[in-house]
mmCIF file of C-alpha atoms in Angstrom:
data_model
loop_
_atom_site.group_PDB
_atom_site.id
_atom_site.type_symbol
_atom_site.label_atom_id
_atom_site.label_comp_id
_atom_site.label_asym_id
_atom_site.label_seq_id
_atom_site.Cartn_x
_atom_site.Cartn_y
_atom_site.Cartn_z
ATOM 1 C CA UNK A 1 72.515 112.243 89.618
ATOM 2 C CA UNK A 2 76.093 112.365 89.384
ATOM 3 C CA UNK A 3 78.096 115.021 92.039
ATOM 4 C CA UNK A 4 81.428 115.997 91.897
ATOM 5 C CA UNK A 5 83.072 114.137 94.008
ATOM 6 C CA UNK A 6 86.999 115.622 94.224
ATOM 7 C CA UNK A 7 88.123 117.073 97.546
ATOM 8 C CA UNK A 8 89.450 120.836 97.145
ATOM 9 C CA UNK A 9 92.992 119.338 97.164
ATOM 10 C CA UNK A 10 92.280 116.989 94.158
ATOM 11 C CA UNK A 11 90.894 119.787 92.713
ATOM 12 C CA UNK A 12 93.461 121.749 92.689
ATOM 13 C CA UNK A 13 96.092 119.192 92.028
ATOM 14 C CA UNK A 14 93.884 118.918 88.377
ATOM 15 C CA UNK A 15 93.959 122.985 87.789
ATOM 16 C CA UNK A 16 97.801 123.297 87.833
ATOM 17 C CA UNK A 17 98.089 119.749 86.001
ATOM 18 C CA UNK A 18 96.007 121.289 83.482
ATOM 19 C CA UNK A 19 97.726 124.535 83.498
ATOM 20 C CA UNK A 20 101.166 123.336 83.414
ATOM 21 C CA UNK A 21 100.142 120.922 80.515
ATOM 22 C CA UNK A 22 98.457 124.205 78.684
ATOM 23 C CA UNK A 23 102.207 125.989 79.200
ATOM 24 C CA UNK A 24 104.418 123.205 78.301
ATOM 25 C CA UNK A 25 102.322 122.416 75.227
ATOM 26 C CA UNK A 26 102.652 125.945 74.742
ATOM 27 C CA UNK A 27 106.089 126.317 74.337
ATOM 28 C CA UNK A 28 106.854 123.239 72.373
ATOM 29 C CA UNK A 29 104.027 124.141 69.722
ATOM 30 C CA UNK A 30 105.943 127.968 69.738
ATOM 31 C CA UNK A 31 109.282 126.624 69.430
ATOM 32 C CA UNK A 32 107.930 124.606 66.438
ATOM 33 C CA UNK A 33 106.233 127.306 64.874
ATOM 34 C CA UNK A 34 109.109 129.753 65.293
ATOM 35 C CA UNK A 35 112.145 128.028 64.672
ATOM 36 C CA UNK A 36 110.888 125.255 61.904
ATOM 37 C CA UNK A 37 108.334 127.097 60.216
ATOM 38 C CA UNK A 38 109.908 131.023 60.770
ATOM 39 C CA UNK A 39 106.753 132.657 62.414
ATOM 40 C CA UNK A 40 107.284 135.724 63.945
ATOM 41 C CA UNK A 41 107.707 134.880 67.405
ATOM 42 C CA UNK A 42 104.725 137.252 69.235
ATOM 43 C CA UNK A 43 102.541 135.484 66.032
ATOM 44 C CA UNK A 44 103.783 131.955 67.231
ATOM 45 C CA UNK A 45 102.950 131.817 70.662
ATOM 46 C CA UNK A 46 99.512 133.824 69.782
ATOM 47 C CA UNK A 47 98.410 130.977 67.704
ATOM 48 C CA UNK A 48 99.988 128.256 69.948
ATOM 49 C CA UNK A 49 97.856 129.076 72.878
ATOM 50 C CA UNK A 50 94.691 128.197 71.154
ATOM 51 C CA UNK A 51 95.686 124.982 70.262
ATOM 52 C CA UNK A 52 97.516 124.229 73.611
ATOM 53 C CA UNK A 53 94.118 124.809 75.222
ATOM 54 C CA UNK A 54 92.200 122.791 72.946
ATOM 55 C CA UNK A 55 94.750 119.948 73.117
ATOM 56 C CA UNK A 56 94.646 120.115 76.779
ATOM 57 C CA UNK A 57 90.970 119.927 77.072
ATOM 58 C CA UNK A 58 90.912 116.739 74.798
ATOM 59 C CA UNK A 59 93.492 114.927 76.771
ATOM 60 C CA UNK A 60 91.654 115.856 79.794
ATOM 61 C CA UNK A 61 88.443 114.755 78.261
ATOM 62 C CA UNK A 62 89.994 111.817 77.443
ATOM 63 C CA UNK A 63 91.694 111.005 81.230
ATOM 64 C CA UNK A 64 88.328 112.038 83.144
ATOM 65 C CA UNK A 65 86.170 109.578 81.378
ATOM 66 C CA UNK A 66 88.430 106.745 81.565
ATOM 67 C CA UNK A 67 92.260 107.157 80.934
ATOM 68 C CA UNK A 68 92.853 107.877 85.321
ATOM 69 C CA UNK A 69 91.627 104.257 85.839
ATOM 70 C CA UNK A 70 94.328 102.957 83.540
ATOM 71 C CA UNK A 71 97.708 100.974 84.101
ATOM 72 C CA UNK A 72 99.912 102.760 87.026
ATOM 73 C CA UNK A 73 97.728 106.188 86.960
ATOM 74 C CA UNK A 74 94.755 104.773 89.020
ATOM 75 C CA UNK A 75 97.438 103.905 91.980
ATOM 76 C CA UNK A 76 99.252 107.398 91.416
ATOM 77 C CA UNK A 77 95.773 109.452 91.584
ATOM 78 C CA UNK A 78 94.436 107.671 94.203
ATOM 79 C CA UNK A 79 90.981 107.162 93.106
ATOM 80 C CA UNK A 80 89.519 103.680 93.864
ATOM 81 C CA UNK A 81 87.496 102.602 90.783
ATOM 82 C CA UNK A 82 84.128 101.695 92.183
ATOM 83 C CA UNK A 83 82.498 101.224 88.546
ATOM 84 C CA UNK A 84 79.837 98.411 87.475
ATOM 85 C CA UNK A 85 77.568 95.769 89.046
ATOM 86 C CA UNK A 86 77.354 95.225 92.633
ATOM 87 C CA UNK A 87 75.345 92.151 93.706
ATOM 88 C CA UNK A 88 74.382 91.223 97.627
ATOM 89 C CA UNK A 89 71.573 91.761 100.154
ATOM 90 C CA UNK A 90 70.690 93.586 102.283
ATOM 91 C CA UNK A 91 68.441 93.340 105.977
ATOM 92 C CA UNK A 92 65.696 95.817 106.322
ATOM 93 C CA UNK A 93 63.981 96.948 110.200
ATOM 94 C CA UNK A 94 60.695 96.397 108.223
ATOM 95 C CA UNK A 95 60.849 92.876 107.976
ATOM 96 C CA UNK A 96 61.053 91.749 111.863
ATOM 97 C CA UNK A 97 61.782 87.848 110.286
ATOM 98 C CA UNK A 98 65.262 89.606 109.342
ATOM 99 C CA UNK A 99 65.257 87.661 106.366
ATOM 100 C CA UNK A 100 67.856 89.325 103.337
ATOM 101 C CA UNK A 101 66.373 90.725 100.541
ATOM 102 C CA UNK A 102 68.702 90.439 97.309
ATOM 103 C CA UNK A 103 70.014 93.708 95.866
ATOM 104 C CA UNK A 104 71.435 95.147 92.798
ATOM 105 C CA UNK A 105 73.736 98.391 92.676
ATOM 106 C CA UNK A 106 74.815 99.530 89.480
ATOM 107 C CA UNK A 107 77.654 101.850 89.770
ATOM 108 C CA UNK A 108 78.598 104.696 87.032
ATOM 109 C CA UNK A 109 81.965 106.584 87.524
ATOM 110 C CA UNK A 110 84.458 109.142 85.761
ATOM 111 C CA UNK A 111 87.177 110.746 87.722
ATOM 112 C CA UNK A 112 85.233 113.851 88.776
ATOM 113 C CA UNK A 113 81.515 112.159 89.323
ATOM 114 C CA UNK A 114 80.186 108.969 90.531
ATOM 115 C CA UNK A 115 76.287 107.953 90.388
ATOM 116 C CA UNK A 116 74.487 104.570 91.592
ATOM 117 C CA UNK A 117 71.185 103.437 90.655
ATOM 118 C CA UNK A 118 69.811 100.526 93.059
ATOM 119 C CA UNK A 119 67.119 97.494 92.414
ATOM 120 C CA UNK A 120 65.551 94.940 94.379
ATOM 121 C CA UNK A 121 62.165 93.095 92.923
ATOM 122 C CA UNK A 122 59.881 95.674 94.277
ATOM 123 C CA UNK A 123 61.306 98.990 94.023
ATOM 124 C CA UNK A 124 64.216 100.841 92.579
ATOM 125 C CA UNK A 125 66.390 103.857 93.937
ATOM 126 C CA UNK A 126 69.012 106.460 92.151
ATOM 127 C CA UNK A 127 71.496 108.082 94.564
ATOM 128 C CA UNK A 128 70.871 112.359 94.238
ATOM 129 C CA UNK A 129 74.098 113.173 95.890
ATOM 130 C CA UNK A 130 77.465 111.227 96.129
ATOM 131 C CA UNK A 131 80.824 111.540 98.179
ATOM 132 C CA UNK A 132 83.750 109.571 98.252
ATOM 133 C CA UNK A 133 85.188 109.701 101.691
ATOM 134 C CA UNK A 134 89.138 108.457 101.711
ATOM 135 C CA UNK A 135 90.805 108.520 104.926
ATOM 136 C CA UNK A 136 94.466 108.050 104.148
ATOM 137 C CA UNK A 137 95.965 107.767 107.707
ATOM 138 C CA UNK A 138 93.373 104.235 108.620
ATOM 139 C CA UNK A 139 93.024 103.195 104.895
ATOM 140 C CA UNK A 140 89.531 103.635 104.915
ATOM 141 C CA UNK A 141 87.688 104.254 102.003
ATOM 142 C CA UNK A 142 83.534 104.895 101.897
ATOM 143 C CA UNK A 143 81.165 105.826 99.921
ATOM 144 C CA UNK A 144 77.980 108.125 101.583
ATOM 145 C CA UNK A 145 75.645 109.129 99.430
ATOM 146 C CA UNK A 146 71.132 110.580 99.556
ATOM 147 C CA UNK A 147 69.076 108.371 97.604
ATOM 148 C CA UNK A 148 65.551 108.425 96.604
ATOM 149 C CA UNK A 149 63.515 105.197 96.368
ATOM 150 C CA UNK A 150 60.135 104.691 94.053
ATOM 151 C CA UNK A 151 57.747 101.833 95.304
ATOM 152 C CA UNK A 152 54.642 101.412 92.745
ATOM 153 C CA UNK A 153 51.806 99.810 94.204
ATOM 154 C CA UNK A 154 48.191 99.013 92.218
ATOM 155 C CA UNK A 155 47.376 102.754 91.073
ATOM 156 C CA UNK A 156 49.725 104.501 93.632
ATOM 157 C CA UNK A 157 53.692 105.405 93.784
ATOM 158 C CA UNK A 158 55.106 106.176 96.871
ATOM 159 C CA UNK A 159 58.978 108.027 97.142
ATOM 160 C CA UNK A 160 61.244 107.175 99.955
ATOM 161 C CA UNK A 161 64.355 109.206 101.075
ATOM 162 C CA UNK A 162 66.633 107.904 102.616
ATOM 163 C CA UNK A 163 70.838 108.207 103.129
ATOM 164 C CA UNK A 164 73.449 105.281 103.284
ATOM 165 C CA UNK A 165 77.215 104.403 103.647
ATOM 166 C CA UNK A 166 79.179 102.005 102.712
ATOM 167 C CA UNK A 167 82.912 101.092 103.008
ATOM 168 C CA UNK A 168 85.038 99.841 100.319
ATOM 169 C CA UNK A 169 86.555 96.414 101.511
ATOM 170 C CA UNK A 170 89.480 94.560 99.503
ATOM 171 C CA UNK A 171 88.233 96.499 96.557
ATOM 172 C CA UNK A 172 85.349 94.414 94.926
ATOM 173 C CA UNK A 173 82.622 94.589 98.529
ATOM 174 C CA UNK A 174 80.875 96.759 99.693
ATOM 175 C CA UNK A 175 79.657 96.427 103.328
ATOM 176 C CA UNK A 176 77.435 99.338 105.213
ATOM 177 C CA UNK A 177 74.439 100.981 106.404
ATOM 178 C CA UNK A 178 71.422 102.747 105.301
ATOM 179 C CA UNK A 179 68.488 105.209 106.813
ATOM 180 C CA UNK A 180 65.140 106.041 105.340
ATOM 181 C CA UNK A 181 62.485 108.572 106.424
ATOM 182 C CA UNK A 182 60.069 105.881 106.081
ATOM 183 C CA UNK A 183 61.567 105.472 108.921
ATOM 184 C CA UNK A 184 63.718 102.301 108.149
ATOM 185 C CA UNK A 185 66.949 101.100 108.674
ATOM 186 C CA UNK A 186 69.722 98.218 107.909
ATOM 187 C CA UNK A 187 72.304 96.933 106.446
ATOM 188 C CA UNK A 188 74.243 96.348 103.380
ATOM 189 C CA UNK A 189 76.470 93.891 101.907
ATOM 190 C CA UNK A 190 77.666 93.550 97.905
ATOM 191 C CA UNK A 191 80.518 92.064 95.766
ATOM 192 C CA UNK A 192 81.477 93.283 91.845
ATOM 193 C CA UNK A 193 80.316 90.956 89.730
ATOM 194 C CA UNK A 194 81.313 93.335 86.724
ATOM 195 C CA UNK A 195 83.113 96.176 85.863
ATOM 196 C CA UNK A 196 80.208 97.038 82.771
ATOM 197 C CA UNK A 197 77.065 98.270 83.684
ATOM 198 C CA UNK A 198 75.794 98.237 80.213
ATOM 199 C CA UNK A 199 72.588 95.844 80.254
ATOM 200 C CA UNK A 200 71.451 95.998 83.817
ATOM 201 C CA UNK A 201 68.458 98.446 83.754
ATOM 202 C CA UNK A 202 66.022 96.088 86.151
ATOM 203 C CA UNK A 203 66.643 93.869 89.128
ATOM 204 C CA UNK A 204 65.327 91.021 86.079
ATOM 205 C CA UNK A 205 68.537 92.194 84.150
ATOM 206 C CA UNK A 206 70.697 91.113 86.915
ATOM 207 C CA UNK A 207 68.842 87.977 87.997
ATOM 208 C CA UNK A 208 69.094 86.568 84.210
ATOM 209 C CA UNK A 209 72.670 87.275 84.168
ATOM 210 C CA UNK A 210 73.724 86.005 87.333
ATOM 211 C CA UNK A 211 71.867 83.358 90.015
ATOM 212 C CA UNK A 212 70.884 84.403 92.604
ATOM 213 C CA UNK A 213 71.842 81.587 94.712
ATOM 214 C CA UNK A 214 75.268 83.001 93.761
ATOM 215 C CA UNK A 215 74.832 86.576 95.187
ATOM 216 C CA UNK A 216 76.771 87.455 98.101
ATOM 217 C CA UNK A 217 74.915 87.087 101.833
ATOM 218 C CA UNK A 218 78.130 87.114 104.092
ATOM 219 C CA UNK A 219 77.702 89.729 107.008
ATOM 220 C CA UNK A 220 74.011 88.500 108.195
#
C-alpha cells in the first residue's frame, strides 16, 4: 500500500507551485490568444484557464511519477530517492543461534507515495503504511513504516504484524530495526543493488539475479 508521504510543508510548497504554474500559464496562453489571434479579452482568459489547468496537471503528472528525481531537481526538492532492490539480512530474536537470514526489499516510489514489498525464502511482507522521516538539523533521514507478513505452512497461513525503521545511510543502505506481534524482534541491514524493481516478484527472483554470497551482512 502506498501512503502519502509529504509533510504539510511539502505539501503546501506543491499547491502554490501548482497554482502559480496554473496563473503564469494563464497569462501567457491569454496574451497569445488576445494579442496574436484578436480574442476578445474576457473570451481569452475564459478559454485559457482550461487549458492552463490541464497543462498543469500533465506536467505535474509527469514530475510526480518521475521528473522530481531528475538532474538538479532531486537535490532542490529534497526528496531522497529510495527506489528499487534492496539486498541484505537481517537477525531475528526467534532464532537464538543469531544466525542472518538473507532478505530482499523491493522499493516502489513517486514523489507523493512510497511502498515496499519484502521476501526472504519462507515468507513475504508488503508495508500498509509508509513515512519518510527527514530531520534536516542532524541529516538524518529514515524510513518507518507497518508491515504485514504471510507465512504458509502445509494447509495453514499465518499473518504477522509487525512495524520497522530504518535509516538511510550514504544513500544506497539501509540499516535498522523491526518489531512483530509475534512477538519478535531484530535487526536490519541492506544495500541497492538496483534502481528497477521490474522482475523481482519472489525472494527466487532476486537470488537468480544476484548471489547471495554477494548480499550485504555488515552490521552483525
Amino acid at each position: 500500500m502506498a501512503s502519502l508521504t509529504l509533510t504539510g510543508v511539502e505539501l503546501s510548497r506543491l499547491t502554490k507551485v501548482f497554482a502559480v504554474t496554473t496563473l503564469v500559464l494563464t497569462a501567457g496562453i491569454s496574451l497569445f490568444r488576445w494579442g496574436l489571434l484578436d480574442h476578445p479579452l474576457g473570451q481569452a482568459v475564459l478559454q485559457s484557464v482550461f487549458l492552463a489547468i490541464t497543462l498543469t496537471g500533465l506536467l505535474f503528472a509527469g514530475f510526480y511519477k518521475f521528473g522530481w528525481r531528475l538532474g538538479p531537481l532531486a537535490s532542490w526538492m529534497g526528496r531522497p530517492d529510495l527506489r528499487g532492490v534492496w539486498l541484505g539480512h537481517l537477525a531475528s530474536s526467534y532464532f537464538k543461534d543469531g544466525q542472518p537470514i538473507p532478505i530482499v526489499f523491493v522499493i516502489r516510489q513517486t514523489y507523493l507515495d512510497i511502498s515496499i514489498c519484502s521476501y526472504t525464502e519462507k515468507q513475504r511482507g508488503q508495508s500498509t503504511f509508509e513515512a519518510l522521516i527527514q530531520n534536516d538539523r542532524h541529516a538524518i533521514t529514515v524510513l518507518a513504516y507497518i508491515y504485514e507478513l504471510q507465512r504458509h505452512y502445509a494447509g495453514a497461513q499465518e499473518r504477522v504484524k509487525g512495524t520497522g525503521e530504518v535509516e538511510l545511510l550514504g544513500g544506497d543502505r539501509l540499516r535498522g530495526f523491526y518489531w512483530t506481534n509475534s512477538p519478535t524482534h531484530g535487526s536490519i541491514c541492506l544495500q541497492r543493488k538496483s534502481t528497477q524493481c521490474e522482475g523481482i516478484h519472489e525472494f527466487e527472483d532476486a537470488v537468480q539475479k544476484w548471489p547471495i554470497s554477494d548480499w550485504p551482512i555488515s552490521g552483525f
